[in-house]
Tab-separated table of C-alpha atoms and ligand atoms in Angstrom:
chain	number	residue	atom	x	y	z
A	1	MET	CA	9.152	-7.376	-29.645
A	2	SER	CA	7.403	-5.036	-27.193
A	3	PRO	CA	4.419	-3.187	-28.645
A	4	PRO	CA	4.938	0.571	-28.995
A	5	LEU	CA	4.039	2.435	-25.821
A	6	GLY	CA	1.339	5.081	-25.804
A	7	THR	CA	-0.629	3.593	-28.666
A	8	ALA	CA	-4.206	2.407	-28.318
A	9	THR	CA	-3.642	-1.371	-28.089
A	10	ARG	CA	-6.786	-1.936	-26.128
A	11	ASP	CA	-7.145	-5.656	-25.712
A	12	ARG	CA	-4.328	-5.923	-23.158
A	13	LEU	CA	-4.015	-4.230	-19.786
A	14	ARG	CA	-0.810	-2.373	-18.983
A	15	ILE	CA	0.250	-1.861	-15.357
A	16	ALA	CA	3.052	0.519	-14.333
A	17	ILE	CA	5.101	-0.448	-11.295
A	18	GLN	CA	8.314	0.900	-9.783
A	19	LYS	CA	11.390	-0.513	-11.531
A	20	SER	CA	13.510	-0.537	-8.387
A	21	GLY	CA	12.950	0.882	-4.934
A	22	ARG	CA	10.737	0.251	-1.937
A	23	LEU	CA	7.575	-0.617	-3.872
A	24	ALA	CA	9.140	-2.721	-6.653
A	25	GLU	CA	9.362	-6.100	-4.940
A	26	PRO	CA	6.042	-6.034	-3.017
A	27	ALA	CA	4.199	-4.832	-6.146
A	28	ARG	CA	5.526	-7.758	-8.203
A	29	LYS	CA	4.749	-10.200	-5.390
A	30	LEU	CA	1.164	-8.964	-5.164
A	31	LEU	CA	0.614	-9.266	-8.917
A	32	ALA	CA	2.218	-12.716	-8.973
A	33	ALA	CA	-0.106	-13.775	-6.127
A	34	CYS	CA	-2.959	-12.617	-8.396
A	35	GLY	CA	-1.848	-15.248	-10.899
A	36	LEU	CA	0.074	-13.014	-13.299
A	37	SER	CA	3.368	-14.076	-14.840
A	38	TRP	CA	5.576	-12.344	-17.376
A	39	ARG	CA	8.287	-12.813	-19.905
A	40	GLU	CA	11.077	-10.332	-19.123
A	41	SER	CA	12.304	-8.286	-22.035
A	42	ARG	CA	15.949	-7.545	-22.522
A	43	ASP	CA	15.495	-3.805	-22.014
A	44	LYS	CA	13.918	-4.603	-18.597
A	45	LEU	CA	11.345	-1.842	-19.129
A	46	PHE	CA	8.464	-3.884	-20.491
A	47	CYS	CA	7.362	-7.342	-19.299
A	48	TYR	CA	4.954	-9.197	-21.568
A	49	GLY	CA	2.154	-10.938	-19.648
A	50	GLU	CA	2.098	-14.688	-20.281
A	51	SER	CA	-0.682	-16.081	-18.104
A	52	LEU	CA	-3.081	-13.225	-18.902
A	53	PRO	CA	-3.066	-10.271	-21.325
A	54	VAL	CA	-1.678	-8.016	-18.591
A	55	ASP	CA	1.728	-6.416	-19.251
A	56	LEU	CA	4.049	-4.561	-16.877
A	57	LEU	CA	5.902	-1.337	-17.465
A	58	LEU	CA	8.828	-0.800	-15.080
A	59	VAL	CA	9.361	2.896	-14.375
A	60	ARG	CA	10.259	5.477	-11.718
A	61	ASP	CA	7.440	5.840	-9.209
A	62	ASP	CA	7.158	9.583	-9.930
A	63	ASP	CA	6.226	8.816	-13.546
A	64	ILE	CA	3.299	6.514	-12.727
A	65	PRO	CA	0.484	9.075	-12.226
A	66	GLY	CA	1.452	10.855	-15.460
A	67	LEU	CA	1.557	7.579	-17.414
A	68	ILE	CA	-2.010	6.844	-16.266
A	69	ALA	CA	-3.137	10.413	-17.019
A	70	ASP	CA	-1.712	10.152	-20.544
A	71	GLY	CA	-3.261	6.725	-21.136
A	72	VAL	CA	0.154	5.107	-21.659
A	73	CYS	CA	-0.658	2.769	-18.750
A	74	ASP	CA	-4.047	1.600	-17.545
A	75	LEU	CA	-3.222	0.939	-13.909
A	76	GLY	CA	-0.270	1.643	-11.629
A	77	ILE	CA	1.063	0.748	-8.191
A	78	VAL	CA	2.322	3.898	-6.509
A	79	GLY	CA	2.454	5.576	-3.101
A	80	ARG	CA	-0.622	7.573	-2.133
A	81	ASN	CA	1.837	10.412	-1.385
A	82	GLU	CA	2.924	10.533	-5.033
A	83	LEU	CA	-0.599	10.193	-6.392
A	84	ASP	CA	-2.022	12.904	-4.102
A	85	GLU	CA	0.902	15.232	-4.812
A	86	GLN	CA	0.485	15.016	-8.562
A	87	ALA	CA	-3.318	15.245	-8.299
A	88	GLY	CA	-2.864	18.338	-6.102
A	89	ALA	CA	-0.409	19.870	-8.582
A	90	ARG	CA	-2.900	19.303	-11.422
A	91	ALA	CA	-5.750	20.806	-9.406
A	92	ARG	CA	-3.646	23.864	-8.570
A	93	ILE	CA	-3.293	24.675	-12.274
A	94	GLY	CA	-6.932	23.857	-13.054
A	95	LEU	CA	-6.441	20.481	-14.757
A	96	PRO	CA	-9.184	17.869	-14.253
A	97	GLN	CA	-8.626	14.802	-12.033
A	98	ALA	CA	-7.097	12.140	-14.272
A	99	TYR	CA	-6.672	9.197	-11.874
A	100	ARG	CA	-7.903	7.768	-8.616
A	101	ALA	CA	-6.796	5.245	-6.006
A	102	LEU	CA	-8.781	2.017	-6.503
A	103	ARG	CA	-7.391	0.011	-3.562
A	104	GLY	CA	-5.010	0.519	-0.629
A	105	LEU	CA	-2.514	-2.337	-0.823
A	106	GLY	CA	-1.195	-2.597	2.738
A	107	PHE	CA	2.511	-2.081	2.025
A	108	GLY	CA	4.845	0.930	1.608
A	109	GLN	CA	3.346	2.571	4.689
A	110	CYS	CA	4.813	5.932	5.641
A	111	ARG	CA	3.659	9.368	6.729
A	112	LEU	CA	4.241	12.774	5.215
A	113	MET	CA	5.272	14.877	8.180
A	114	LEU	CA	6.329	18.363	9.065
A	115	ALA	CA	9.594	18.215	11.033
A	116	VAL	CA	11.330	20.936	13.049
A	117	PRO	CA	14.822	21.191	14.586
A	118	GLU	CA	15.031	19.091	17.784
A	119	GLU	CA	15.554	22.129	20.003
A	120	TRP	CA	12.287	23.805	18.960
A	121	ASP	CA	9.382	23.796	21.392
A	122	TRP	CA	6.492	22.938	19.093
A	123	THR	CA	3.139	24.330	20.175
A	124	GLY	CA	1.260	23.795	16.902
A	125	PRO	CA	0.956	25.147	13.354
A	126	ASP	CA	-0.068	28.587	14.702
A	127	GLN	CA	3.558	29.022	15.675
A	128	LEU	CA	4.392	29.541	11.982
A	129	ARG	CA	1.880	32.329	11.422
A	130	GLY	CA	3.442	35.553	10.150
A	131	GLN	CA	7.010	34.263	10.631
A	132	GLY	CA	7.974	33.980	6.942
A	133	THR	CA	9.217	30.438	7.697
A	134	ARG	CA	10.769	28.453	4.847
A	135	ILE	CA	9.779	24.773	4.543
A	136	ALA	CA	11.747	22.434	2.267
A	137	THR	CA	9.817	19.583	0.612
A	138	SER	CA	9.395	17.362	-2.434
A	139	TYR	CA	5.611	17.596	-1.899
A	140	PRO	CA	4.799	21.271	-2.607
A	141	ALA	CA	1.152	20.686	-3.562
A	142	ILE	CA	0.211	18.648	-0.465
A	143	LEU	CA	2.143	21.040	1.771
A	144	GLY	CA	0.671	24.074	-0.014
A	145	ASN	CA	-2.884	22.770	0.494
A	146	TRP	CA	-2.190	22.034	4.157
A	147	LEU	CA	-0.732	25.519	4.730
A	148	ASP	CA	-3.708	27.104	2.928
A	149	ALA	CA	-6.126	25.118	5.108
A	150	GLN	CA	-4.331	26.390	8.239
A	151	GLY	CA	-4.176	29.957	6.868
A	152	ILE	CA	-0.371	30.021	7.151
A	153	ASP	CA	1.708	31.914	4.600
A	154	ALA	CA	5.020	30.016	4.967
A	155	GLN	CA	7.382	29.834	2.002
A	156	VAL	CA	7.578	26.431	0.288
A	157	VAL	CA	11.081	25.548	-0.955
A	158	GLU	CA	10.786	22.724	-3.478
A	159	LEU	CA	13.643	20.196	-3.458
A	160	SER	CA	13.784	16.942	-5.388
A	161	GLY	CA	15.837	15.020	-2.807
A	162	SER	CA	17.923	15.216	0.405
A	163	VAL	CA	15.247	17.385	1.953
A	164	GLU	CA	16.392	16.507	5.481
A	165	ILE	CA	19.661	18.412	5.157
A	166	ALA	CA	17.987	21.695	4.107
A	167	PRO	CA	17.943	23.153	7.668
A	168	ARG	CA	21.675	22.454	8.064
A	169	LEU	CA	22.380	24.027	4.679
A	170	GLY	CA	20.347	27.071	5.655
A	171	THR	CA	17.941	26.777	2.713
A	172	ALA	CA	14.922	26.270	5.010
A	173	GLU	CA	14.060	26.225	8.715
A	174	LEU	CA	11.666	23.262	8.559
A	175	ILE	CA	11.061	20.305	6.309
A	176	CYS	CA	8.047	18.304	5.170
A	177	ASP	CA	9.073	14.783	4.172
A	178	LEU	CA	8.189	11.080	4.259
A	179	VAL	CA	8.856	9.346	7.548
A	180	SER	CA	8.620	5.672	8.427
A	181	SER	CA	10.912	4.866	11.369
A	182	GLY	CA	12.005	8.461	12.025
A	183	ALA	CA	15.695	7.405	12.027
A	184	THR	CA	16.642	9.754	9.151
A	185	LEU	CA	15.036	12.701	10.918
A	186	ALA	CA	16.784	11.883	14.193
A	187	ALA	CA	20.140	11.557	12.411
A	188	ASN	CA	19.604	15.090	11.111
A	189	HIS	CA	18.542	16.502	14.521
A	190	LEU	CA	14.946	16.967	13.420
A	191	LYS	CA	11.716	15.822	15.063
A	192	PRO	CA	8.331	15.145	13.433
A	193	VAL	CA	5.533	17.402	14.698
A	194	GLU	CA	2.551	17.362	12.293
A	195	ASN	CA	1.192	14.521	10.160
A	196	LEU	CA	-0.034	15.725	6.753
A	197	LEU	CA	-0.787	12.336	5.190
A	198	ASP	CA	-0.902	8.628	6.073
A	199	SER	CA	0.385	6.900	2.972
A	200	GLU	CA	0.644	3.367	1.606
A	201	ALA	CA	1.003	1.849	-1.847
A	202	VAL	CA	-2.235	2.012	-3.834
A	203	LEU	CA	-3.503	0.495	-7.051
A	204	ALA	CA	-4.363	3.537	-9.153
A	205	GLY	CA	-6.443	3.754	-12.301
A	206	PRO	CA	-7.930	6.407	-14.572
A	207	ALA	CA	-10.669	8.647	-13.128
A	208	SER	CA	-13.032	7.340	-15.803
A	209	GLY	CA	-13.231	3.568	-16.339
A	210	PHE	CA	-12.480	1.568	-19.484
A	211	ASP	CA	-14.916	0.991	-22.320
A	212	ASP	CA	-13.264	-1.968	-24.045
A	213	ALA	CA	-11.677	-5.349	-23.225
A	214	ARG	CA	-9.620	-3.703	-20.473
A	215	ALA	CA	-12.761	-3.203	-18.360
A	216	GLY	CA	-13.189	-6.952	-17.841
A	217	LEU	CA	-9.474	-7.488	-17.236
A	218	ALA	CA	-9.316	-4.663	-14.679
A	219	GLN	CA	-12.394	-6.027	-12.908
A	220	MET	CA	-10.895	-9.498	-12.735
A	221	LEU	CA	-7.614	-8.148	-11.423
A	222	LEU	CA	-9.356	-6.068	-8.742
A	223	ARG	CA	-11.312	-9.107	-7.592
A	224	ARG	CA	-8.109	-11.110	-7.327
A	225	VAL	CA	-6.340	-8.255	-5.496
A	226	ASP	CA	-9.222	-8.167	-3.007
A	227	GLY	CA	-8.941	-11.915	-2.575
A	228	VAL	CA	-5.186	-11.755	-1.935
A	229	LEU	CA	-5.505	-8.844	0.513
A	230	GLN	CA	-8.280	-10.556	2.463
A	231	LEU	CA	-6.403	-13.815	2.704
A	232	LYS	CA	-3.146	-12.298	3.856
A	233	GLU	CA	-3.819	-12.953	7.511
A	234	ARG	CA	-6.529	-15.601	7.262
A	235	LYS	CA	-5.888	-19.035	8.696
A	236	LEU	CA	-7.959	-22.189	8.660
A	237	LEU	CA	-7.906	-23.876	12.072
A	238	MET	CA	-8.698	-27.637	12.106
A	239	PHE	CA	-8.962	-30.006	15.058
A	240	ASN	CA	-10.889	-32.918	16.587
A	241	ALA	CA	-12.829	-32.848	19.837
A	242	ALA	CA	-15.426	-34.750	21.828
A	243	GLN	CA	-18.972	-33.359	21.890
A	244	GLU	CA	-18.669	-32.429	25.629
A	245	ALA	CA	-15.687	-30.166	24.930
A	246	LEU	CA	-17.630	-28.040	22.421
A	247	PRO	CA	-18.993	-25.294	24.764
A	248	ALA	CA	-15.522	-24.531	26.185
A	249	LEU	CA	-13.925	-24.572	22.720
A	250	GLU	CA	-16.616	-22.294	21.308
A	251	ARG	CA	-15.962	-19.812	24.110
A	252	LEU	CA	-12.239	-19.736	23.238
A	253	LEU	CA	-13.058	-19.280	19.551
A	254	GLN	CA	-15.743	-16.626	19.844
A	255	ASP	CA	-13.722	-14.133	17.735
A	256	ALA	CA	-13.265	-16.649	14.908
A	257	GLY	CA	-15.775	-17.511	12.191
A	258	PRO	CA	-18.536	-20.134	12.649
A	259	LEU	CA	-17.343	-23.545	13.837
A	260	VAL	CA	-18.024	-26.074	11.076
A	261	ARG	CA	-18.611	-29.731	12.107
A	262	LEU	CA	-17.498	-32.361	9.646
A	263	PRO	CA	-18.527	-35.992	10.019
A	264	GLY	CA	-16.133	-37.699	12.450
A	265	SER	CA	-15.877	-41.202	13.883
A	266	ASN	CA	-16.239	-42.869	17.322
A	267	GLY	CA	-18.107	-39.888	18.800
A	268	VAL	CA	-15.209	-37.541	18.011
A	269	LEU	CA	-16.133	-34.442	16.030
A	270	SER	CA	-13.953	-33.066	13.266
A	271	LEU	CA	-14.074	-29.266	13.415
A	272	GLN	CA	-12.809	-26.305	11.455
A	273	THR	CA	-13.071	-22.536	11.594
A	274	MET	CA	-11.598	-19.508	9.824
A	275	CYS	CA	-9.464	-17.167	11.985
A	276	GLU	CA	-8.640	-13.560	11.065
A	277	GLY	CA	-5.009	-12.847	11.964
A	278	ALA	CA	-2.295	-15.138	13.252
A	279	VAL	CA	-3.122	-18.037	15.591
A	280	SER	CA	-0.583	-18.007	18.437
A	281	TRP	CA	0.993	-20.962	20.284
A	282	GLN	CA	-0.758	-19.691	23.392
A	283	GLN	CA	-4.169	-19.981	21.696
A	284	LEU	CA	-3.368	-23.505	20.477
A	285	GLU	CA	-2.308	-24.595	23.978
A	286	ASP	CA	-5.497	-23.105	25.487
A	287	LEU	CA	-7.584	-25.016	22.924
A	288	GLU	CA	-5.708	-28.227	23.686
A	289	ARG	CA	-6.343	-27.814	27.416
A	290	ALA	CA	-10.035	-27.368	26.595
A	291	GLY	CA	-10.086	-30.705	24.745
A	292	ALA	CA	-9.008	-29.987	21.161
A	293	ARG	CA	-6.776	-32.656	19.590
A	294	GLY	CA	-4.761	-32.820	16.355
A	295	LEU	CA	-4.736	-29.017	16.048
A	296	MET	CA	-3.629	-27.736	12.674
A	297	VAL	CA	-3.319	-24.151	11.346
A	298	LEU	CA	-3.385	-23.859	7.567
A	299	ALA	CA	-2.676	-20.838	5.377
A	300	VAL	CA	-5.467	-20.063	2.898
A	301	GLU	CA	-4.048	-19.776	-0.574
A	302	ARG	CA	-7.037	-18.784	-2.714
A	303	SER	CA	-10.700	-18.052	-2.228
A	304	LEU	CA	-13.483	-16.497	-4.310
A	305	ALA	CA	-15.868	-14.515	-2.177
B	1	ATP	P1	12.386	6.122	-7.975
B	1	ATP	O1	13.749	5.823	-8.470
B	1	ATP	O2	11.376	5.106	-8.470
B	1	ATP	O3	11.949	7.534	-8.213
B	1	ATP	P2	12.299	6.864	-5.150
B	1	ATP	O4	13.642	7.103	-4.588
B	1	ATP	O5	11.430	8.033	-5.460
B	1	ATP	O6	12.443	5.871	-6.390
B	1	ATP	P3	11.587	5.045	-2.943
B	1	ATP	O7	12.526	5.595	-1.932
B	1	ATP	O8	11.788	3.660	-3.428
B	1	ATP	O9	11.391	5.997	-4.207
B	1	ATP	O10	10.115	5.196	-2.334
B	1	ATP	C1	8.993	4.836	-3.068
B	1	ATP	C2	7.764	5.012	-2.202
B	1	ATP	O11	7.884	4.200	-1.038
B	1	ATP	C3	7.510	6.391	-1.658
B	1	ATP	O12	6.916	7.257	-2.603
B	1	ATP	C4	6.567	6.076	-0.505
B	1	ATP	O13	5.249	5.909	-0.987
B	1	ATP	C5	7.065	4.726	-0.003
B	1	ATP	N1	7.833	4.802	1.270
B	1	ATP	C6	7.647	4.005	2.345
B	1	ATP	N2	8.459	4.335	3.358
B	1	ATP	C7	9.209	5.348	2.940
B	1	ATP	C8	10.258	6.119	3.534
B	1	ATP	N3	10.682	5.906	4.768
B	1	ATP	N4	10.834	7.078	2.779
B	1	ATP	C9	10.438	7.279	1.512
B	1	ATP	N5	9.446	6.591	0.915
B	1	ATP	C10	8.820	5.644	1.607
B	2	ZN	ZN1	10.660	8.604	-7.090
């Protein structure tokens, strides 16, 4: 049976992730790569951690900051847009900061942008000054702060969804919404003009740390997350080469890590180096021309820095 939520069971860590949606799958993949595994419950809301005392709560992304603020969850994976919006909303009514982003996770990238009808000539935010413009958004706190910073007194129309059709419905002239490819904006005859926030999924935690067993668990998880994020694009390059070929090979590999020589045989060196980012066919062919043989590119699965 799942333990009751919201109670102070403080020897297990509880992480909130999106139940379904853009962040659900990559969040689970990241946590699985950190060595976590779970037993799914029948209600599909709570997953009991099997490999470690780290449980998952599957919720709507909008609920994650509040669950951390209320101490129902210890950590959460949520878009920076959602976290900043709810932090901004709290600040606007004088509540203290309850959570913070601990790590950017490199997925769920999007931008919160101001968009205007295609036919507008956009000259900059000053254009809105004194016009009584209405801007539809699901991010009233971020937009409100941005407008305040620009000294613009536009009217913020808060909508919970389908923001992009507000200009056509006549409920607002402009919108402020999340954009990734821009296809939704274009389909609604809008164009993005100002970037308010570069967002990605973040691992969020309480503003103050933990003072019990969760502290150690959170620290271990963060270290593993760092390891997974660092390794994402790292490749181990291995090959053999004769001593004379070394200077040319070193020149080709000057952006990689140090070249490690392992004991070889018959005057042939066995070499390896760590490369950041993908190693292309072109690079391999260049190395081969310079004398490298038996080239092999290996993905790095785990490493403790
Ligand atoms: P839920 O049912 O959990 O409330 P949702 O409809 O609010 O789901 P999604 O559309 O799955 O949420 O988006 C979740 C997050 O994905 C966003 O808050 C944002 O951080 C990120 N994201 C990335 N690209 C986009 C995009 N093009 N549009 C909207 N969100 C995006
Ligand atoms: Zn949502």
